[in-house]
PDB file of C-alpha atoms in Angstrom:
ATOM      1  CA  MET A  15      -1.544  -5.560 -17.320  1.00 91.00           C
ATOM      2  CA  HIS A  16      -0.874  -8.397 -19.758  1.00 91.00           C
ATOM      3  CA  GLU A  17       1.680  -6.382 -20.952  1.00 94.00           C
ATOM      4  CA  VAL A  18       3.093  -5.443 -17.360  1.00 93.00           C
ATOM      5  CA  ASP A  19       2.865  -9.376 -16.267  1.00 90.00           C
ATOM      6  CA  GLN A  20       5.143 -10.149 -19.366  1.00 91.00           C
ATOM      7  CA  VAL A  21       7.814  -7.371 -18.481  1.00 94.00           C
ATOM      8  CA  ILE A  22       7.609  -8.906 -14.829  1.00 91.00           C
ATOM      9  CA  ALA A  23       8.202 -12.564 -16.026  1.00 89.00           C
ATOM     10  CA  ARG A  24      11.072 -11.490 -18.047  1.00 92.00           C
ATOM     11  CA  ARG A  25      12.606  -9.347 -15.639  1.00 93.00           C
ATOM     12  CA  LEU A  26      12.247 -11.506 -12.841  1.00 89.00           C
ATOM     13  CA  GLN A  27      14.729 -13.992 -14.255  1.00 90.00           C
ATOM     14  CA  SER A  28      17.785 -14.572 -12.204  1.00 91.00           C
ATOM     15  CA  ASP A  29      20.827 -17.574 -12.520  1.00 92.00           C
ATOM     16  CA  VAL A  30      20.185 -18.202  -9.002  1.00 92.00           C
ATOM     17  CA  ALA A  31      17.090 -20.430  -8.825  1.00 90.00           C
ATOM     18  CA  LEU A  32      16.001 -19.541  -5.311  1.00 89.00           C
ATOM     19  CA  VAL A  33      15.493 -15.970  -6.486  1.00 89.00           C
ATOM     20  CA  ASN A  34      13.513 -17.032  -9.460  1.00 87.00           C
ATOM     21  CA  GLN A  35      11.350 -19.525  -7.273  1.00 88.00           C
ATOM     22  CA  ILE A  36      10.749 -16.756  -4.382  1.00 86.00           C
ATOM     23  CA  GLY A  37      10.125 -13.991  -6.758  1.00 80.00           C
ATOM     24  CA  ALA A  38       7.775 -15.902  -8.674  1.00 81.00           C
ATOM     25  CA  TYR A  39       5.795 -17.080  -5.749  1.00 83.00           C
ATOM     26  CA  ILE A  40       5.153 -13.660  -4.269  1.00 76.00           C
ATOM     27  CA  VAL A  41       4.697 -11.835  -7.497  1.00 74.00           C
ATOM     28  CA  HIS A  42       2.328 -14.255  -9.040  1.00 75.00           C
ATOM     29  CA  ALA A  43       0.397 -14.816  -5.503  1.00 75.00           C
ATOM     30  CA  GLY A  44      -2.461 -12.543  -6.686  1.00 71.00           C
ATOM     31  CA  GLY A  45      -3.184  -9.100  -5.344  1.00 76.00           C
ATOM     32  CA  LYS A  46      -5.057  -6.258  -6.796  1.00 84.00           C
ATOM     33  CA  ARG A  47      -1.804  -4.488  -8.609  1.00 91.00           C
ATOM     34  CA  MET A  48      -3.309  -1.369  -7.842  1.00 93.00           C
ATOM     35  CA  ARG A  49      -0.107   0.719  -8.116  1.00 96.00           C
ATOM     36  CA  PRO A  50       0.720  -0.541 -11.569  1.00 96.00           C
ATOM     37  CA  LYS A  51      -2.814   0.012 -12.610  1.00 96.00           C
ATOM     38  CA  LEU A  52      -2.614   3.573 -11.428  1.00 97.00           C
ATOM     39  CA  LEU A  53       0.357   4.345 -13.324  1.00 98.00           C
ATOM     40  CA  LEU A  54      -1.204   2.691 -16.489  1.00 97.00           C
ATOM     41  CA  MET A  55      -4.459   4.882 -15.985  1.00 97.00           C
ATOM     42  CA  PHE A  56      -2.703   8.124 -15.922  1.00 97.00           C
ATOM     43  CA  ALA A  57      -0.490   7.179 -18.818  1.00 97.00           C
ATOM     44  CA  ASN A  58      -3.357   6.383 -21.029  1.00 96.00           C
ATOM     45  CA  ALA A  59      -5.650   9.126 -19.909  1.00 97.00           C
ATOM     46  CA  LEU A  60      -2.564  11.998 -20.312  1.00 96.00           C
ATOM     47  CA  GLY A  61      -0.506  10.335 -23.338  1.00 92.00           C
ATOM     48  CA  ASP A  62       2.652   8.089 -23.186  1.00 91.00           C
ATOM     49  CA  PRO A  63       4.860   9.220 -26.112  1.00 90.00           C
ATOM     50  CA  ARG A  64       7.910   7.052 -25.668  1.00 91.00           C
ATOM     51  CA  GLY A  65       6.042   3.797 -24.512  1.00 92.00           C
ATOM     52  CA  GLN A  66       7.666   3.430 -21.169  1.00 95.00           C
ATOM     53  CA  ARG A  67       4.403   2.771 -19.111  1.00 97.00           C
ATOM     54  CA  HIS A  68       4.696  -1.112 -18.919  1.00 97.00           C
ATOM     55  CA  GLU A  69       8.256  -0.960 -17.941  1.00 96.00           C
ATOM     56  CA  LEU A  70       7.676   1.664 -15.075  1.00 97.00           C
ATOM     57  CA  ALA A  71       4.484  -0.324 -13.989  1.00 97.00           C
ATOM     58  CA  ALA A  72       6.525  -3.313 -13.562  1.00 96.00           C
ATOM     59  CA  VAL A  73       9.000  -1.481 -11.490  1.00 97.00           C
ATOM     60  CA  VAL A  74       6.645  -0.182  -9.178  1.00 97.00           C
ATOM     61  CA  GLU A  75       5.268  -3.658  -8.460  1.00 94.00           C
ATOM     62  CA  PHE A  76       8.831  -5.019  -7.982  1.00 94.00           C
ATOM     63  CA  ILE A  77       9.108  -2.362  -5.426  1.00 96.00           C
ATOM     64  CA  HIS A  78       5.885  -2.865  -3.732  1.00 94.00           C
ATOM     65  CA  THR A  79       6.615  -6.514  -3.553  1.00 91.00           C
ATOM     66  CA  ALA A  80      10.020  -6.027  -2.130  1.00 93.00           C
ATOM     67  CA  THR A  81       8.472  -3.779   0.573  1.00 92.00           C
ATOM     68  CA  LEU A  82       5.886  -6.923   1.248  1.00 89.00           C
ATOM     69  CA  LEU A  83       8.793  -9.506   1.577  1.00 89.00           C
ATOM     70  CA  HIS A  84      10.373  -7.174   4.174  1.00 89.00           C
ATOM     71  CA  ASP A  85       7.073  -6.401   6.102  1.00 86.00           C
ATOM     72  CA  ASP A  86       5.890 -10.133   6.620  1.00 87.00           C
ATOM     73  CA  VAL A  87       9.458 -10.791   8.055  1.00 87.00           C
ATOM     74  CA  VAL A  88       9.107  -7.826  10.331  1.00 85.00           C
ATOM     75  CA  ASP A  89       5.763  -8.557  11.218  1.00 78.00           C
ATOM     76  CA  GLU A  90       6.216 -12.269  11.446  1.00 79.00           C
ATOM     77  CA  SER A  91       3.479 -12.665   9.216  1.00 80.00           C
ATOM     78  CA  ALA A  92       2.387 -16.186   7.946  1.00 79.00           C
ATOM     79  CA  LEU A  93      -0.730 -15.592   5.492  1.00 76.00           C
ATOM     80  CA  ARG A  94      -1.164 -13.002   2.765  1.00 73.00           C
ATOM     81  CA  ARG A  95      -3.637 -12.943  -0.213  1.00 65.00           C
ATOM     82  CA  GLY A  96      -4.906 -16.353   1.179  1.00 68.00           C
ATOM     83  CA  LYS A  97      -1.685 -17.917   0.821  1.00 79.00           C
ATOM     84  CA  GLN A  98       1.534 -18.698   3.273  1.00 84.00           C
ATOM     85  CA  THR A  99       4.029 -15.719   3.181  1.00 86.00           C
ATOM     86  CA  ALA A 100       7.205 -16.125   1.551  1.00 86.00           C
ATOM     87  CA  ASN A 101       9.046 -16.149   4.841  1.00 88.00           C
ATOM     88  CA  ALA A 102       6.555 -18.863   5.930  1.00 85.00           C
ATOM     89  CA  MET A 103       7.533 -20.886   3.069  1.00 86.00           C
ATOM     90  CA  PHE A 104      11.065 -20.244   2.578  1.00 88.00           C
ATOM     91  CA  GLY A 105      12.542 -18.585   5.758  1.00 88.00           C
ATOM     92  CA  ASN A 106      13.259 -14.883   6.790  1.00 90.00           C
ATOM     93  CA  ALA A 107      16.769 -14.612   5.572  1.00 92.00           C
ATOM     94  CA  ALA A 108      15.584 -15.767   1.946  1.00 90.00           C
ATOM     95  CA  SER A 109      12.783 -13.750   1.854  1.00 90.00           C
ATOM     96  CA  VAL A 110      14.674 -10.559   2.809  1.00 92.00           C
ATOM     97  CA  LEU A 111      17.334 -11.146   0.400  1.00 92.00           C
ATOM     98  CA  VAL A 112      15.210 -11.768  -2.251  1.00 90.00           C
ATOM     99  CA  GLY A 113      13.173  -8.415  -1.320  1.00 92.00           C
ATOM    100  CA  ASP A 114      16.760  -6.742  -1.828  1.00 94.00           C
ATOM    101  CA  PHE A 115      16.986  -8.375  -5.205  1.00 94.00           C
ATOM    102  CA  LEU A 116      13.687  -7.061  -6.500  1.00 93.00           C
ATOM    103  CA  TYR A 117      14.784  -3.573  -5.334  1.00 94.00           C
ATOM    104  CA  SER A 118      17.997  -3.407  -7.269  1.00 95.00           C
ATOM    105  CA  ARG A 119      16.272  -4.966  -9.931  1.00 95.00           C
ATOM    106  CA  ALA A 120      13.654  -2.344 -10.147  1.00 96.00           C
ATOM    107  CA  PHE A 121      16.447   0.218 -10.171  1.00 94.00           C
ATOM    108  CA  GLN A 122      18.071  -1.383 -13.053  1.00 95.00           C
ATOM    109  CA  MET A 123      14.747  -0.709 -14.902  1.00 95.00           C
ATOM    110  CA  MET A 124      14.659   2.750 -13.834  1.00 94.00           C
ATOM    111  CA  VAL A 125      18.361   3.407 -15.070  1.00 93.00           C
ATOM    112  CA  GLY A 126      17.179   1.578 -18.389  1.00 91.00           C
ATOM    113  CA  CYS A 127      14.555   4.203 -19.046  1.00 90.00           C
ATOM    114  CA  GLY A 128      17.342   6.893 -19.214  1.00 91.00           C
ATOM    115  CA  ARG A 129      15.223   9.296 -17.183  1.00 93.00           C
ATOM    116  CA  MET A 130      16.708  11.339 -14.179  1.00 95.00           C
ATOM    117  CA  ARG A 131      13.182  12.360 -13.106  1.00 95.00           C
ATOM    118  CA  VAL A 132      11.857   8.922 -12.852  1.00 95.00           C
ATOM    119  CA  LEU A 133      14.971   7.865 -10.557  1.00 96.00           C
ATOM    120  CA  GLU A 134      14.377  10.760  -8.551  1.00 96.00           C
ATOM    121  CA  VAL A 135      10.739  10.120  -7.871  1.00 97.00           C
ATOM    122  CA  LEU A 136      11.178   6.295  -7.170  1.00 96.00           C
ATOM    123  CA  ALA A 137      14.428   6.693  -5.262  1.00 95.00           C
ATOM    124  CA  ASP A 138      12.649   9.564  -2.895  1.00 97.00           C
ATOM    125  CA  ALA A 139       9.419   7.133  -2.791  1.00 97.00           C
ATOM    126  CA  THR A 140      11.514   4.036  -1.594  1.00 96.00           C
ATOM    127  CA  ASN A 141      13.497   6.207   0.726  1.00 96.00           C
ATOM    128  CA  VAL A 142      10.197   7.786   2.484  1.00 97.00           C
ATOM    129  CA  ILE A 143       8.552   3.987   2.551  1.00 96.00           C
ATOM    130  CA  ALA A 144      11.674   3.045   4.484  1.00 94.00           C
ATOM    131  CA  GLU A 145      11.204   5.735   7.206  1.00 97.00           C
ATOM    132  CA  GLY A 146       7.722   4.773   7.372  1.00 96.00           C
ATOM    133  CA  GLU A 147       8.463   1.312   8.261  1.00 93.00           C
ATOM    134  CA  VAL A 148      10.670   2.707  11.081  1.00 95.00           C
ATOM    135  CA  LEU A 149       8.053   5.167  12.340  1.00 96.00           C
ATOM    136  CA  GLN A 150       5.616   2.422  12.568  1.00 94.00           C
ATOM    137  CA  LEU A 151       8.335   0.136  14.400  1.00 93.00           C
ATOM    138  CA  MET A 152       8.382   3.145  16.874  1.00 95.00           C
ATOM    139  CA  ASN A 153       4.422   3.383  17.545  1.00 96.00           C
ATOM    140  CA  VAL A 154       3.940  -0.456  17.859  1.00 94.00           C
ATOM    141  CA  HIS A 155       2.871  -1.275  21.690  1.00 95.00           C
ATOM    142  CA  ASP A 156       2.488   2.270  22.256  1.00 97.00           C
ATOM    143  CA  PRO A 157      -1.168   3.292  23.107  1.00 96.00           C
ATOM    144  CA  ASP A 158      -0.271   7.071  23.324  1.00 97.00           C
ATOM    145  CA  THR A 159       0.239   7.324  19.429  1.00 97.00           C
ATOM    146  CA  THR A 160      -1.630  10.108  18.234  1.00 97.00           C
ATOM    147  CA  VAL A 161      -3.907  10.291  15.073  1.00 97.00           C
ATOM    148  CA  ASP A 162      -1.577  12.496  13.541  1.00 97.00           C
ATOM    149  CA  GLN A 163       1.483  10.083  14.014  1.00 97.00           C
ATOM    150  CA  TYR A 164      -0.790   7.144  12.511  1.00 97.00           C
ATOM    151  CA  LEU A 165      -1.723   9.346   9.669  1.00 97.00           C
ATOM    152  CA  ARG A 166       2.103  10.251   8.989  1.00 98.00           C
ATOM    153  CA  VAL A 167       2.802   6.524   9.159  1.00 97.00           C
ATOM    154  CA  ILE A 168       0.374   5.416   6.423  1.00 97.00           C
ATOM    155  CA  ARG A 169       1.195   8.378   4.223  1.00 98.00           C
ATOM    156  CA  TYR A 170       4.733   7.448   4.266  1.00 97.00           C
ATOM    157  CA  LYS A 171       4.626   3.644   4.442  1.00 95.00           C
ATOM    158  CA  THR A 172       1.537   3.248   2.034  1.00 96.00           C
ATOM    159  CA  ALA A 173       0.559   6.226   0.417  1.00 98.00           C
ATOM    160  CA  LYS A 174       3.721   7.387  -1.011  1.00 98.00           C
ATOM    161  CA  LEU A 175       4.323   4.326  -3.755  1.00 98.00           C
ATOM    162  CA  PHE A 176       0.560   5.066  -4.543  1.00 98.00           C
ATOM    163  CA  GLU A 177       1.597   8.855  -5.196  1.00 98.00           C
ATOM    164  CA  ALA A 178       4.720   7.820  -6.914  1.00 98.00           C
ATOM    165  CA  SER A 179       3.041   5.475  -9.446  1.00 98.00           C
ATOM    166  CA  ALA A 180       0.468   8.155 -10.110  1.00 98.00           C
ATOM    167  CA  ARG A 181       3.102  10.874 -10.607  1.00 98.00           C
ATOM    168  CA  LEU A 182       5.212   8.578 -13.077  1.00 97.00           C
ATOM    169  CA  GLY A 183       2.054   8.084 -15.081  1.00 97.00           C
ATOM    170  CA  ALA A 184       1.933  11.693 -15.575  1.00 97.00           C
ATOM    171  CA  LEU A 185       5.531  12.427 -15.716  1.00 97.00           C
ATOM    172  CA  ILE A 186       5.727  10.415 -18.961  1.00 95.00           C
ATOM    173  CA  SER A 187       3.041  12.089 -20.774  1.00 95.00           C
ATOM    174  CA  GLU A 188       5.368  15.166 -20.651  1.00 93.00           C
ATOM    175  CA  GLN A 189       2.435  17.583 -20.072  1.00 90.00           C
ATOM    176  CA  GLY A 190       4.052  19.478 -17.568  1.00 93.00           C
ATOM    177  CA  GLU A 191       4.385  19.851 -13.624  1.00 95.00           C
ATOM    178  CA  VAL A 192       0.918  20.838 -13.029  1.00 95.00           C
ATOM    179  CA  MET A 193      -0.489  17.667 -14.275  1.00 96.00           C
ATOM    180  CA  GLU A 194       1.805  15.651 -12.519  1.00 97.00           C
ATOM    181  CA  ASN A 195       1.423  17.266  -9.202  1.00 97.00           C
ATOM    182  CA  ALA A 196      -2.436  16.701  -9.903  1.00 97.00           C
ATOM    183  CA  ALA A 197      -1.812  12.915 -10.413  1.00 98.00           C
ATOM    184  CA  ALA A 198       0.517  12.666  -7.423  1.00 98.00           C
ATOM    185  CA  ALA A 199      -2.375  14.354  -5.202  1.00 98.00           C
ATOM    186  CA  TYR A 200      -4.844  11.716  -6.412  1.00 98.00           C
ATOM    187  CA  GLY A 201      -2.337   8.815  -5.731  1.00 98.00           C
ATOM    188  CA  ARG A 202      -1.424  10.224  -2.224  1.00 98.00           C
ATOM    189  CA  ALA A 203      -5.390  10.480  -1.341  1.00 98.00           C
ATOM    190  CA  MET A 204      -6.140   7.116  -2.535  1.00 97.00           C
ATOM    191  CA  GLY A 205      -3.265   5.426  -0.905  1.00 97.00           C
ATOM    192  CA  THR A 206      -4.351   6.981   2.486  1.00 97.00           C
ATOM    193  CA  ALA A 207      -8.033   5.805   1.856  1.00 97.00           C
ATOM    194  CA  PHE A 208      -6.678   2.352   0.819  1.00 95.00           C
ATOM    195  CA  GLN A 209      -4.754   1.978   3.910  1.00 95.00           C
ATOM    196  CA  LEU A 210      -8.061   3.364   6.070  1.00 96.00           C
ATOM    197  CA  ILE A 211     -10.061   0.697   4.861  1.00 94.00           C
ATOM    198  CA  ASP A 212      -7.519  -1.866   5.449  1.00 92.00           C
ATOM    199  CA  ASP A 213      -7.343  -1.034   8.641  1.00 93.00           C
ATOM    200  CA  ALA A 214     -11.199  -1.131   9.185  1.00 93.00           C
ATOM    201  CA  LEU A 215     -11.200  -4.360   7.657  1.00 91.00           C
ATOM    202  CA  ASP A 216      -9.238  -5.754  10.504  1.00 87.00           C
ATOM    203  CA  TYR A 217     -11.784  -5.545  12.632  1.00 88.00           C
ATOM    204  CA  ASP A 218     -14.846  -6.017  10.276  1.00 82.00           C
ATOM    205  CA  GLY A 219     -13.847  -8.834   7.644  1.00 60.00           C
ATOM    206  CA  SER A 220     -13.080 -12.243   7.378  1.00 55.00           C
ATOM    207  CA  ALA A 221      -9.805 -14.202   6.568  1.00 48.00           C
ATOM    208  CA  GLU A 222     -11.338 -15.987   4.020  1.00 47.00           C
ATOM    209  CA  VAL A 223     -12.566 -13.067   2.139  1.00 48.00           C
ATOM    210  CA  LEU A 224      -9.478 -10.865   2.902  1.00 45.00           C
ATOM    211  CA  GLY A 225      -6.763 -13.601   2.154  1.00 47.00           C
ATOM    212  CA  LYS A 226      -4.957 -12.684   5.575  1.00 51.00           C
ATOM    213  CA  ASN A 227      -5.688 -13.288   9.228  1.00 62.00           C
ATOM    214  CA  VAL A 228      -7.967 -10.953  10.778  1.00 67.00           C
ATOM    215  CA  GLY A 229      -6.993  -8.869  13.789  1.00 79.00           C
ATOM    216  CA  ASP A 230      -3.264  -9.103  12.725  1.00 82.00           C
ATOM    217  CA  ASP A 231      -2.667  -5.385  13.704  1.00 87.00           C
ATOM    218  CA  LEU A 232      -3.973  -5.960  17.135  1.00 89.00           C
ATOM    219  CA  ARG A 233      -1.907  -9.166  17.555  1.00 88.00           C
ATOM    220  CA  GLU A 234       1.027  -6.773  16.441  1.00 88.00           C
ATOM    221  CA  GLY A 235       0.188  -4.162  18.863  1.00 92.00           C
ATOM    222  CA  LYS A 236      -0.305  -1.756  16.139  1.00 93.00           C
ATOM    223  CA  PRO A 237      -2.392   1.581  17.054  1.00 95.00           C
ATOM    224  CA  THR A 238      -4.326   2.004  14.048  1.00 96.00           C
ATOM    225  CA  LEU A 239      -7.099   4.443  13.444  1.00 97.00           C
ATOM    226  CA  PRO A 240      -9.862   2.396  14.503  1.00 96.00           C
ATOM    227  CA  LEU A 241      -8.436   1.814  18.013  1.00 96.00           C
ATOM    228  CA  LEU A 242      -7.197   5.488  18.305  1.00 97.00           C
ATOM    229  CA  LEU A 243     -10.837   6.572  17.730  1.00 97.00           C
ATOM    230  CA  ALA A 244     -12.334   3.974  19.848  1.00 97.00           C
ATOM    231  CA  MET A 245     -10.210   5.315  22.849  1.00 97.00           C
ATOM    232  CA  GLN A 246     -11.478   8.596  22.064  1.00 96.00           C
ATOM    233  CA  ARG A 247     -15.263   7.663  22.269  1.00 95.00           C
ATOM    234  CA  CYS A 248     -15.711   4.609  24.554  1.00 95.00           C
ATOM    235  CA  SER A 249     -15.924   4.159  28.185  1.00 95.00           C
ATOM    236  CA  THR A 250     -13.139   4.023  30.742  1.00 95.00           C
ATOM    237  CA  ALA A 251     -13.103   0.539  31.119  1.00 96.00           C
ATOM    238  CA  ASP A 252     -13.234  -0.435  27.640  1.00 96.00           C
ATOM    239  CA  ARG A 253     -10.321   2.158  26.820  1.00 96.00           C
ATOM    240  CA  SER A 254      -8.253   0.329  29.419  1.00 96.00           C
ATOM    241  CA  LEU A 255      -8.967  -3.047  27.670  1.00 95.00           C
ATOM    242  CA  ILE A 256      -7.877  -1.422  24.397  1.00 95.00           C
ATOM    243  CA  ARG A 257      -4.626   0.029  25.722  1.00 96.00           C
ATOM    244  CA  GLU A 258      -3.713  -3.053  27.582  1.00 95.00           C
ATOM    245  CA  ALA A 259      -4.223  -5.082  24.137  1.00 93.00           C
ATOM    246  CA  ILE A 260      -1.916  -2.617  22.125  1.00 95.00           C
ATOM    247  CA  VAL A 261       0.666  -2.633  24.779  1.00 95.00           C
ATOM    248  CA  ASN A 262       0.688  -6.661  25.034  1.00 92.00           C
ATOM    249  CA  GLY A 263      -0.711  -7.630  21.458  1.00 86.00           C
ATOM    250  CA  GLY A 264      -4.123  -8.461  22.483  1.00 74.00           C
ATOM    251  CA  GLY A 265      -5.222 -10.897  19.465  1.00 76.00           C
ATOM    252  CA  ASP A 266      -6.932 -12.985  22.282  1.00 83.00           C
ATOM    253  CA  ARG A 267      -9.400 -10.377  23.004  1.00 86.00           C
ATOM    254  CA  LEU A 268     -10.241  -9.487  19.220  1.00 88.00           C
ATOM    255  CA  GLY A 269     -13.787 -10.161  19.470  1.00 89.00           C
ATOM    256  CA  ASP A 270     -14.252  -7.945  22.717  1.00 92.00           C
ATOM    257  CA  ILE A 271     -12.276  -5.266  21.062  1.00 93.00           C
ATOM    258  CA  ALA A 272     -14.122  -5.320  17.428  1.00 91.00           C
ATOM    259  CA  ARG A 273     -17.391  -4.969  19.556  1.00 93.00           C
ATOM    260  CA  VAL A 274     -16.207  -2.035  21.253  1.00 95.00           C
ATOM    261  CA  VAL A 275     -14.688  -0.728  18.095  1.00 94.00           C
ATOM    262  CA  GLN A 276     -18.257  -0.998  16.125  1.00 93.00           C
ATOM    263  CA  ALA A 277     -20.200  -0.073  19.054  1.00 95.00           C
ATOM    264  CA  CYS A 278     -18.668   3.337  19.478  1.00 96.00           C
ATOM    265  CA  GLY A 279     -18.844   4.130  15.938  1.00 96.00           C
ATOM    266  CA  ALA A 280     -15.292   3.861  15.365  1.00 96.00           C
ATOM    267  CA  LEU A 281     -15.369   1.848  12.345  1.00 94.00           C
ATOM    268  CA  GLU A 282     -18.216   4.116  10.832  1.00 95.00           C
ATOM    269  CA  ALA A 283     -15.477   7.184  11.539  1.00 97.00           C
ATOM    270  CA  THR A 284     -12.606   5.325   9.733  1.00 96.00           C
ATOM    271  CA  ARG A 285     -14.559   4.465   6.900  1.00 96.00           C
ATOM    272  CA  GLU A 286     -15.727   8.261   6.720  1.00 96.00           C
ATOM    273  CA  ALA A 287     -12.295   9.247   6.862  1.00 97.00           C
ATOM    274  CA  ALA A 288     -11.351   7.006   3.745  1.00 97.00           C
ATOM    275  CA  ALA A 289     -14.290   8.791   2.078  1.00 96.00           C
ATOM    276  CA  VAL A 290     -13.005  12.168   2.536  1.00 97.00           C
ATOM    277  CA  GLU A 291      -9.598  10.955   1.168  1.00 97.00           C
ATOM    278  CA  ALA A 292     -11.410   9.373  -1.916  1.00 97.00           C
ATOM    279  CA  GLU A 293     -13.230  13.062  -2.522  1.00 97.00           C
ATOM    280  CA  HIS A 294      -9.883  14.569  -2.454  1.00 97.00           C
ATOM    281  CA  ALA A 295      -8.594  12.229  -5.219  1.00 98.00           C
ATOM    282  CA  ILE A 296     -11.700  12.949  -7.263  1.00 97.00           C
ATOM    283  CA  GLN A 297     -11.238  16.790  -6.943  1.00 97.00           C
ATOM    284  CA  SER A 298      -7.486  16.501  -7.560  1.00 97.00           C
ATOM    285  CA  ILE A 299      -8.082  15.258 -11.227  1.00 97.00           C
ATOM    286  CA  ARG A 300     -11.158  17.420 -12.429  1.00 93.00           C
ATOM    287  CA  GLY A 301      -8.521  18.959 -14.847  1.00 91.00           C
ATOM    288  CA  LEU A 302      -7.726  15.802 -16.686  1.00 95.00           C
ATOM    289  CA  PRO A 303      -8.901  15.342 -20.293  1.00 94.00           C
ATOM    290  CA  ALA A 304     -12.622  13.702 -20.613  1.00 95.00           C
ATOM    291  CA  ASN A 305     -11.889  10.029 -21.799  1.00 96.00           C
ATOM    292  CA  PRO A 306     -12.597   6.620 -20.558  1.00 96.00           C
ATOM    293  CA  TRP A 307      -9.266   6.318 -18.520  1.00 96.00           C
ATOM    294  CA  THR A 308     -10.089   9.571 -16.759  1.00 97.00           C
ATOM    295  CA  LYS A 309     -13.435   8.232 -15.866  1.00 96.00           C
ATOM    296  CA  GLY A 310     -11.862   4.845 -14.599  1.00 96.00           C
ATOM    297  CA  LEU A 311      -9.804   6.974 -12.382  1.00 97.00           C
ATOM    298  CA  LEU A 312     -13.038   8.810 -10.865  1.00 96.00           C
ATOM    299  CA  ASP A 313     -14.788   5.240 -10.575  1.00 95.00           C
ATOM    300  CA  PHE A 314     -11.753   3.723  -8.842  1.00 94.00           C
ATOM    301  CA  ALA A 315     -11.863   6.524  -6.301  1.00 95.00           C
ATOM    302  CA  ALA A 316     -15.613   6.532  -5.884  1.00 91.00           C
ATOM    303  CA  ARG A 317     -15.496   2.775  -5.414  1.00 90.00           C
ATOM    304  CA  SER A 318     -12.526   2.297  -3.326  1.00 88.00           C
ATOM    305  CA  VAL A 319     -14.259   2.796   0.120  1.00 88.00           C
ATOM    306  CA  GLU A 320     -16.700   0.224  -0.636  1.00 86.00           C
ATOM    307  CA  ARG A 321     -14.536  -2.661  -0.895  1.00 79.00           C
ATOM    308  CA  LEU A 322     -14.255  -5.811   1.371  1.00 68.00           C
ATOM    309  CA  THR A 323     -10.978  -7.141   0.728  1.00 66.00           C
TER     310      THR A 323
END
């Protein structure tokens, strides 16, 4: 990751001062860097004969950062990773435009790799992510969103870049389609598990630990899995409370709704769904060679459902 950070710092440079300022602010604001780490772990587990893993890890981090800049504008978010969002600091217009810069810089870097398959994987991923954003927008304030519709959103919006990152790590190893598909399946399952836990933490965490405002999803009227499961399990009165909160954006009733979500077992069920995805990830890479990097991937999947941030 130190090598990746050096690539990021070098590739962020622009002749436009505000691009440098905002790009550095958001990229260096912290975060788990899970997508580039996945790429590195697969590349190290399987081999990287052309030495492209650090450059491509920076590419996926740029794409992820661009989506964050755009997401925070759409969601009108003010806090991320314990700091003010870029749009809160610099304004919506600057955030959107610098997000565009990061997307285009990522594609410049992909072209530099000289591999059409890399371009294909990441072009497809960014397109699917955009579709996921639109799908989520369509579901906002809709309490009749189904679990399948919700899962489609997170597989497009979140899991797709995990999938692409893992796939690229295997792709550059040049060990064939079977290994590449196994890595992609791991990434897809891990991305889904990650988002499920994220959605659970919105009703079972603290702003200080999470680095974001608890209850943001509810305030934005997003029907996430804890709410959808709670409506299936709770009383008529509590169901009406949740439906009203989704329709109107019920951040002021967060405490009441969090108690309902916990009491009816919806949080536990959401975490169980994440555990199922983590097990899918583990099973998908049983064919990888035994080495410390593969062990790291197995440990990462096992521990992912236990995280508190």
